[in-house]
Amino acid sequence: MRKTRSAGCHRPGAKEHPHPWPDWNFTEAFPALPFVYRRSVIKDAIGKVRSYLSNRANWEKSGKKKGRPGLPGGTNHPTLYEGAFSLELDGLDLRKTFVRLKVYTGQSWKWVNYPVKYSRYFEQRRTEPGWEEHSPKLVVRKHAAELHVSQTKEVRAKKIVESKLSPDLVTVGVDLNVKNLAVITVRQSAAIIETVFVTDHGLDQHRYRHLKRIAKKQWQSGKPVKDEHSNQQLWRHVRRMNEDAAQKVARSIARVCARYPGCVLLFERLRKIKPKGASKSRRMNRRQANQLRGKITHYAREKAYTIGTVTTEVNPHGTSQYCSRCGSPGERFSFRDGRRIQVKWGKLFCCPVCQYEANADWNASVNVHHSFFGELHWQPRPKRSG
Ligand SMILES: [Zn+2]
């Protein structure tokens, strides 16, 4: 089913494609290919070429040298239209859940039942009103096959500029960190009306332990041993932990947004920081933590949008260094042996000007709102004249 080009060319009566390969016999190569599959492959090929042509046109218009779009590839995940499959989903009872696919056995095409697993989130959207399900794509992987069903919903949301004019606007600010994965603050009429802390439940430590093992193995063998079986499993485990955490945090954020219809969700624009110094395992752990932040932002934005909440990114400059009450630069501190020490990673924030003290991540989260409204340290600078 990879020969998408030929399928397109040999379509009977395709006047727009006057040069089919002369020695190519489609029917011989794919005997009795069901019409629905044939149609799917043709549609897919047309879609790929269309998107390639428009990407290339955009690239040519941009005048850039880099970033020339590549030719469409050979991998093809056929879309299963009505007639090529049937999906029997009965709640989450896996015994009654299977997909019927028409497959080629080498001799003929047959209907075969395959058991399927799917998540409760898929089930929720499937049964929720307003969601539209599209024809699934069949993605065949090394050890399993997946059906990718895109679900869409029409969402009505106001533009940010319009929302910003409203005096009752509720903003939901999120500060993403390592131990406090997310500190969510809700602000209305210049006052914080709700705060939610989402902690990592030891994820950072847990992940660090695994990465330390991986790094140790790499050091012992003197080369990266990413492919080693046990390491592969460790990496998979680490990735899955990150993925789970990202989904959980994103759901918490979306839940808060759902309580304030019409609110705007604020994130800091993620900075690209390359982890430097420290040990290899620590650097690997930092990198994973950075990826987690990106994932949380991405998932939260998607989940919030389905309930009509628009997300915007704000300037992250100084959100953790300035006082959220008076806007002066402050200090971070912590306690060691009952004594107050001033350290960069301090859990607490203190302002030398107004003597304000607060949880450092919470202070940063409040500053996200200031950054959005252009207040205090984030006031737009007057344009220099001349
Ligand atoms: Zn202050």
Coordinates of C-alpha atoms and ligand atoms in Angstrom, one line a residue:
M1 CA 0.0 0.0 0.0
R2 CA 3.1 2.2 -0.2
K3 CA 3.0 2.7 -3.9
T4 CA 0.8 5.7 -3.6
R5 CA 2.1 7.4 -6.8
S6 CA 1.2 4.6 -9.0
A7 CA -2.2 4.3 -7.5
G8 CA -2.8 7.9 -8.4
C9 CA -1.5 7.5 -11.9
H10 CA -3.3 4.5 -12.9
R11 CA -6.7 5.7 -11.9
P12 CA -9.0 4.9 -14.8
G13 CA -10.0 7.9 -16.8
A14 CA -7.6 10.2 -15.0
K15 CA -7.2 12.8 -17.7
E16 CA -5.2 15.1 -15.4
H17 CA -2.5 12.5 -15.2
P18 CA -1.7 11.6 -18.8
H19 CA 1.6 9.7 -18.2
P20 CA 1.1 6.5 -16.2
W21 CA 4.0 4.2 -16.0
P22 CA 3.8 2.2 -19.2
D23 CA 4.8 -1.2 -17.7
W24 CA 3.0 -0.8 -14.4
N25 CA 0.0 -2.9 -13.8
F26 CA -1.8 -1.9 -10.7
T27 CA -4.2 -4.7 -10.5
E28 CA -1.5 -7.3 -10.8
A29 CA 0.5 -5.7 -8.0
F30 CA -2.5 -5.3 -5.7
P31 CA -5.0 -8.0 -6.7
A32 CA -8.5 -7.3 -5.7
L33 CA -7.6 -4.3 -3.6
P34 CA -10.9 -3.2 -2.1
F35 CA -12.1 0.0 -3.6
V36 CA -12.3 1.8 -0.3
Y37 CA -8.6 1.3 0.2
R38 CA -7.8 2.4 -3.3
R39 CA -9.7 5.5 -2.8
S40 CA -8.1 6.2 0.6
V41 CA -4.6 5.8 -0.9
I42 CA -5.4 8.1 -3.8
K43 CA -6.9 10.7 -1.5
D44 CA -3.9 10.5 0.8
A45 CA -1.4 10.9 -2.1
I46 CA -3.3 13.9 -3.4
G47 CA -3.4 15.5 0.1
K48 CA 0.4 15.0 0.5
V49 CA 1.2 16.5 -2.9
R50 CA -1.2 19.5 -2.3
S51 CA 0.4 20.2 1.1
Y52 CA 3.9 19.9 -0.3
L53 CA 3.1 22.3 -3.2
S54 CA 1.6 24.9 -0.8
N55 CA 4.5 24.5 1.6
R56 CA 7.0 25.0 -1.2
A57 CA 5.1 28.0 -2.5
N58 CA 5.2 29.6 0.9
W59 CA 8.9 28.9 1.3
E60 CA 9.6 30.4 -2.1
K61 CA 7.6 33.5 -1.2
S62 CA 9.5 33.9 2.1
G63 CA 12.8 34.2 0.1
K64 CA 14.6 32.2 2.8
K65 CA 17.5 29.9 1.9
K66 CA 17.0 27.4 4.7
G67 CA 14.0 25.3 5.4
R68 CA 13.2 24.1 1.9
P69 CA 10.3 21.6 2.4
G70 CA 11.3 18.0 1.7
L71 CA 9.4 15.8 -0.8
P72 CA 6.5 13.9 0.6
G73 CA 7.7 10.5 1.9
G74 CA 6.7 7.0 1.2
T75 CA 5.2 6.1 4.5
N76 CA 1.5 6.0 4.2
H77 CA -1.0 5.6 6.9
P78 CA -4.2 4.9 5.1
T79 CA -7.3 6.5 6.2
L80 CA -10.0 3.9 6.8
Y81 CA -13.2 5.2 5.3
E82 CA -16.6 3.7 5.8
G83 CA -16.7 0.2 4.5
A84 CA -13.0 -0.7 5.1
F85 CA -13.4 -1.2 8.8
S86 CA -15.9 -1.3 11.6
L87 CA -15.2 -0.3 15.2
E88 CA -17.2 -2.0 17.9
L89 CA -16.7 -0.1 21.1
D90 CA -18.8 -1.0 24.1
G91 CA -17.9 1.4 26.9
L92 CA -14.6 0.3 28.3
D93 CA -15.4 -3.4 28.4
L94 CA -12.4 -4.7 26.5
R95 CA -14.0 -8.1 25.9
K96 CA -16.6 -6.4 23.7
T97 CA -14.2 -4.0 22.1
F98 CA -12.6 -4.8 18.8
V99 CA -12.0 -3.4 15.3
R100 CA -13.0 -5.3 12.2
L101 CA -10.5 -4.7 9.3
K102 CA -10.4 -6.0 5.8
V103 CA -6.9 -7.4 5.4
Y104 CA -4.9 -9.2 2.7
T105 CA -3.8 -12.7 3.7
G106 CA -1.6 -13.2 0.6
Q107 CA -4.3 -14.8 -1.3
S108 CA -7.4 -12.9 -0.7
W109 CA -9.0 -10.1 1.3
K110 CA -10.8 -11.1 4.5
W111 CA -12.5 -9.5 7.4
V112 CA -10.6 -10.0 10.6
N113 CA -11.5 -9.0 14.2
Y114 CA -8.7 -7.4 16.3
P115 CA -9.0 -6.6 20.0
V116 CA -8.4 -2.9 20.7
K117 CA -7.4 -0.9 23.8
Y118 CA -8.3 2.7 24.2
S119 CA -8.2 5.3 26.9
R120 CA -11.0 6.6 29.0
Y121 CA -10.3 10.1 27.7
F122 CA -11.1 8.9 24.2
E123 CA -14.2 7.3 25.5
Q124 CA -15.2 10.5 27.2
R125 CA -14.8 12.6 24.1
R126 CA -16.5 9.9 22.0
T127 CA -19.6 10.1 24.1
E128 CA -19.6 13.8 24.9
P129 CA -21.9 16.0 22.7
G130 CA -20.2 18.4 20.3
W131 CA -17.3 16.2 19.4
E132 CA -17.1 15.1 15.8
E133 CA -15.2 11.9 15.0
H134 CA -13.2 11.7 11.7
S135 CA -12.2 8.6 9.7
P136 CA -9.4 6.9 11.5
K137 CA -5.9 6.4 10.2
L138 CA -4.2 3.1 10.5
V139 CA -0.7 3.4 11.8
V140 CA 1.3 0.2 11.7
R141 CA 4.2 0.2 14.1
K142 CA 6.9 -2.4 14.8
H143 CA 5.0 -4.3 17.5
A144 CA 1.5 -3.0 17.3
A145 CA -1.0 -1.2 15.1
E146 CA -2.8 1.9 16.1
L147 CA -6.0 3.6 14.9
H148 CA -5.6 7.3 15.0
V149 CA -9.0 8.9 15.3
S150 CA -9.1 12.7 15.2
Q151 CA -11.9 14.2 17.1
T152 CA -12.9 17.8 16.5
K153 CA -15.2 20.2 18.2
E154 CA -16.2 23.7 17.1
V155 CA -15.1 26.1 19.7
R156 CA -16.2 29.7 20.1
A157 CA -13.6 31.9 21.8
K158 CA -13.0 35.6 22.1
K159 CA -9.9 37.2 20.8
I160 CA -7.4 38.2 23.5
V161 CA -7.4 41.9 22.5
E162 CA -11.2 42.0 23.0
S163 CA -11.0 40.1 26.3
K164 CA -8.3 42.4 27.6
L165 CA -10.7 45.4 27.5
S166 CA -13.2 43.8 29.9
P167 CA -12.7 45.1 33.5
D168 CA -14.0 41.7 34.9
L169 CA -11.6 39.6 32.9
V170 CA -10.3 36.6 34.8
T171 CA -6.7 35.6 34.0
V172 CA -5.2 32.2 34.9
G173 CA -1.5 32.5 35.3
V174 CA 0.8 29.5 35.3
D175 CA 4.4 29.3 36.5
L176 CA 6.0 26.0 35.6
N177 CA 8.8 24.7 37.7
V178 CA 10.6 21.5 38.7
K179 CA 9.3 20.6 42.1
N180 CA 6.1 22.6 41.9
L181 CA 5.3 21.5 38.5
A182 CA 2.7 24.2 38.1
V183 CA 1.6 27.1 40.3
I184 CA -1.7 28.3 39.0
T185 CA -3.0 31.7 40.2
V186 CA -6.3 33.2 39.2
R187 CA -6.7 36.9 39.1
Q188 CA -9.7 39.2 38.7
S189 CA -9.8 43.0 39.2
A190 CA -6.2 43.1 40.3
A191 CA -6.6 40.6 43.1
I192 CA -5.6 36.9 43.3
I193 CA -8.8 35.0 43.9
E194 CA -7.5 31.4 43.7
T195 CA -4.2 29.5 43.9
V196 CA -3.5 25.9 43.0
F197 CA -0.2 24.2 43.6
V198 CA 0.5 21.1 41.5
T199 CA 3.5 19.3 42.9
D200 CA 5.6 16.6 41.2
H201 CA 5.1 13.9 43.9
G202 CA 8.8 13.1 43.7
L203 CA 8.9 12.7 39.9
D204 CA 12.1 14.7 39.6
Q205 CA 14.0 12.6 42.1
H206 CA 12.6 9.4 40.7
R207 CA 13.6 10.3 37.2
Y208 CA 17.0 11.5 38.3
R209 CA 17.7 8.0 39.9
H210 CA 16.9 6.3 36.6
L211 CA 19.0 8.7 34.6
K212 CA 21.9 8.3 37.0
R213 CA 21.8 4.6 36.2
I214 CA 21.8 5.2 32.5
A215 CA 24.6 7.7 32.8
K216 CA 26.7 5.3 34.9
K217 CA 26.3 2.5 32.3
Q218 CA 27.3 4.9 29.5
W219 CA 30.4 5.9 31.5
Q220 CA 31.4 2.3 32.3
S221 CA 31.2 1.2 28.7
G222 CA 32.7 4.5 27.4
K223 CA 30.1 5.0 24.9
P224 CA 26.4 5.9 24.7
V225 CA 24.5 2.6 25.2
K226 CA 21.1 3.9 24.3
D227 CA 20.3 0.8 22.4
E228 CA 20.9 -1.7 25.2
H229 CA 17.8 -3.4 26.1
S230 CA 17.6 -2.5 29.8
N231 CA 18.4 1.1 28.9
Q232 CA 15.7 1.2 26.3
Q233 CA 13.3 0.1 29.0
L234 CA 14.5 2.7 31.4
W235 CA 14.2 5.4 28.7
R236 CA 10.7 4.3 27.9
H237 CA 9.8 4.3 31.6
V238 CA 11.2 7.9 31.9
R239 CA 9.3 9.1 28.9
R240 CA 6.1 7.5 30.1
M241 CA 6.5 9.2 33.5
N242 CA 6.9 12.5 31.8
E243 CA 4.0 12.0 29.5
D244 CA 1.7 11.0 32.4
A245 CA 2.8 14.0 34.5
A246 CA 2.3 16.4 31.6
Q247 CA -1.3 15.1 31.0
K248 CA -2.1 15.3 34.7
V249 CA -0.8 18.8 35.2
A250 CA -2.5 20.0 32.0
R251 CA -5.8 18.6 33.3
S252 CA -5.4 20.4 36.6
I253 CA -4.9 23.7 34.6
A254 CA -7.8 23.0 32.4
R255 CA -10.0 22.3 35.4
V256 CA -9.2 25.7 36.9
C257 CA -10.0 27.4 33.6
A258 CA -13.3 25.6 33.4
R259 CA -14.4 27.3 36.6
Y260 CA -14.0 30.8 35.0
P261 CA -15.7 30.8 31.6
G262 CA -14.2 33.5 29.3
C263 CA -10.9 33.5 31.2
V264 CA -7.5 33.8 29.5
L265 CA -4.8 31.3 30.2
L266 CA -1.3 32.7 30.6
F267 CA 2.0 30.9 30.2
E268 CA 5.5 32.2 30.2
R269 CA 7.2 32.0 26.8
L270 CA 9.6 29.0 27.2
R271 CA 13.2 30.0 27.1
K272 CA 15.6 27.7 25.4
I273 CA 18.1 26.9 28.0
K274 CA 20.8 24.4 27.3
P275 CA 21.6 22.6 30.6
K276 CA 25.3 23.3 31.4
G277 CA 27.7 22.1 34.1
A278 CA 26.8 19.6 36.8
S279 CA 26.9 15.9 36.2
K280 CA 25.8 14.2 33.1
S281 CA 22.8 12.6 34.8
R282 CA 21.8 16.0 36.2
R283 CA 22.0 17.6 32.8
M284 CA 19.9 14.8 31.3
N285 CA 17.4 15.3 34.1
R286 CA 17.2 19.0 33.4
R287 CA 16.6 18.3 29.8
Q288 CA 13.8 16.0 30.7
A289 CA 12.3 18.6 33.0
N290 CA 12.5 21.2 30.2
Q291 CA 10.7 18.9 27.8
L292 CA 8.1 18.3 30.5
R293 CA 7.4 22.0 30.6
G294 CA 6.9 22.2 26.9
K295 CA 4.5 19.2 27.0
I296 CA 2.5 20.7 29.8
T297 CA 2.1 24.0 27.9
H298 CA 1.1 22.2 24.8
Y299 CA -1.5 19.9 26.4
A300 CA -2.9 22.5 28.7
R301 CA -3.4 24.9 25.7
E302 CA -5.3 22.1 23.8
K303 CA -7.4 21.1 26.7
A304 CA -8.2 24.7 27.6
Y305 CA -9.2 25.5 24.1
T306 CA -11.8 22.7 23.9
I307 CA -13.6 24.5 26.7
G308 CA -13.3 27.9 25.0
T309 CA -10.3 29.3 26.9
V310 CA -7.7 31.0 24.8
T311 CA -4.0 30.8 25.8
T312 CA -1.4 33.4 25.4
E313 CA 2.3 33.5 26.2
V314 CA 3.8 36.4 28.1
N315 CA 7.3 37.8 28.4
P316 CA 9.1 35.7 31.0
H317 CA 11.7 38.2 31.8
G318 CA 12.3 38.6 35.5
T319 CA 9.1 36.8 36.7
S320 CA 11.1 35.0 39.4
Q321 CA 13.4 37.9 40.3
Y322 CA 11.0 40.8 40.9
C323 CA 8.6 41.5 43.7
S324 CA 5.0 40.8 42.7
R325 CA 3.8 43.5 45.1
C326 CA 6.0 46.5 44.4
G327 CA 8.0 45.4 41.4
S328 CA 11.5 45.8 43.0
P329 CA 14.2 43.2 42.4
G330 CA 14.2 40.8 45.3
E331 CA 16.1 37.9 46.8
R332 CA 15.5 34.2 47.1
F333 CA 16.2 32.5 50.4
S334 CA 15.8 29.2 52.2
F335 CA 16.3 27.8 55.6
R336 CA 19.1 25.5 56.6
D337 CA 19.5 24.3 60.1
G338 CA 17.0 26.9 61.2
R339 CA 19.1 29.7 59.7
R340 CA 18.1 31.8 56.8
I341 CA 20.4 31.6 53.9
Q342 CA 20.2 33.6 50.7
V343 CA 20.5 31.2 47.7
K344 CA 19.5 31.4 44.0
W345 CA 17.4 28.2 44.3
G346 CA 15.6 29.4 47.5
K347 CA 12.1 28.3 47.9
L348 CA 11.1 31.7 49.3
F349 CA 11.1 35.2 47.9
C350 CA 11.8 38.3 49.9
C351 CA 11.6 42.0 48.8
P352 CA 14.1 44.3 50.4
V353 CA 12.0 47.3 49.6
C354 CA 8.5 46.5 50.8
Q355 CA 9.6 43.6 53.1
Y356 CA 7.2 41.3 51.3
E357 CA 7.8 37.6 51.7
A358 CA 6.2 34.8 49.8
N359 CA 6.7 31.4 48.2
A360 CA 9.1 32.0 45.3
D361 CA 7.1 30.1 42.7
W362 CA 3.8 31.7 43.8
N363 CA 5.5 35.1 43.5
A364 CA 6.5 34.2 39.9
S365 CA 3.0 33.0 39.1
V366 CA 1.5 36.3 40.2
N367 CA 4.1 38.1 38.0
V368 CA 2.9 36.3 35.0
H369 CA -0.3 38.4 35.3
H370 CA 1.7 41.6 35.7
S371 CA 3.6 40.6 32.5
F372 CA 0.4 40.1 30.6
F373 CA -1.1 43.5 31.7
G374 CA 2.3 45.3 31.3
E375 CA 2.5 46.4 34.9
L376 CA 5.4 47.1 37.3
H377 CA 8.7 45.8 35.8
W378 CA 6.8 44.8 32.7
Q379 CA 5.6 48.2 31.7
P380 CA 6.2 48.9 28.0
R381 CA 9.3 51.1 27.7
P382 CA 8.7 54.4 26.1
K383 CA 10.1 54.4 22.5
R384 CA 13.4 56.3 22.2
S385 CA 13.1 59.3 19.9
G386 CA 15.8 60.2 17.5
Ligands
ZN1 ZN 8.3 44.6 47.1

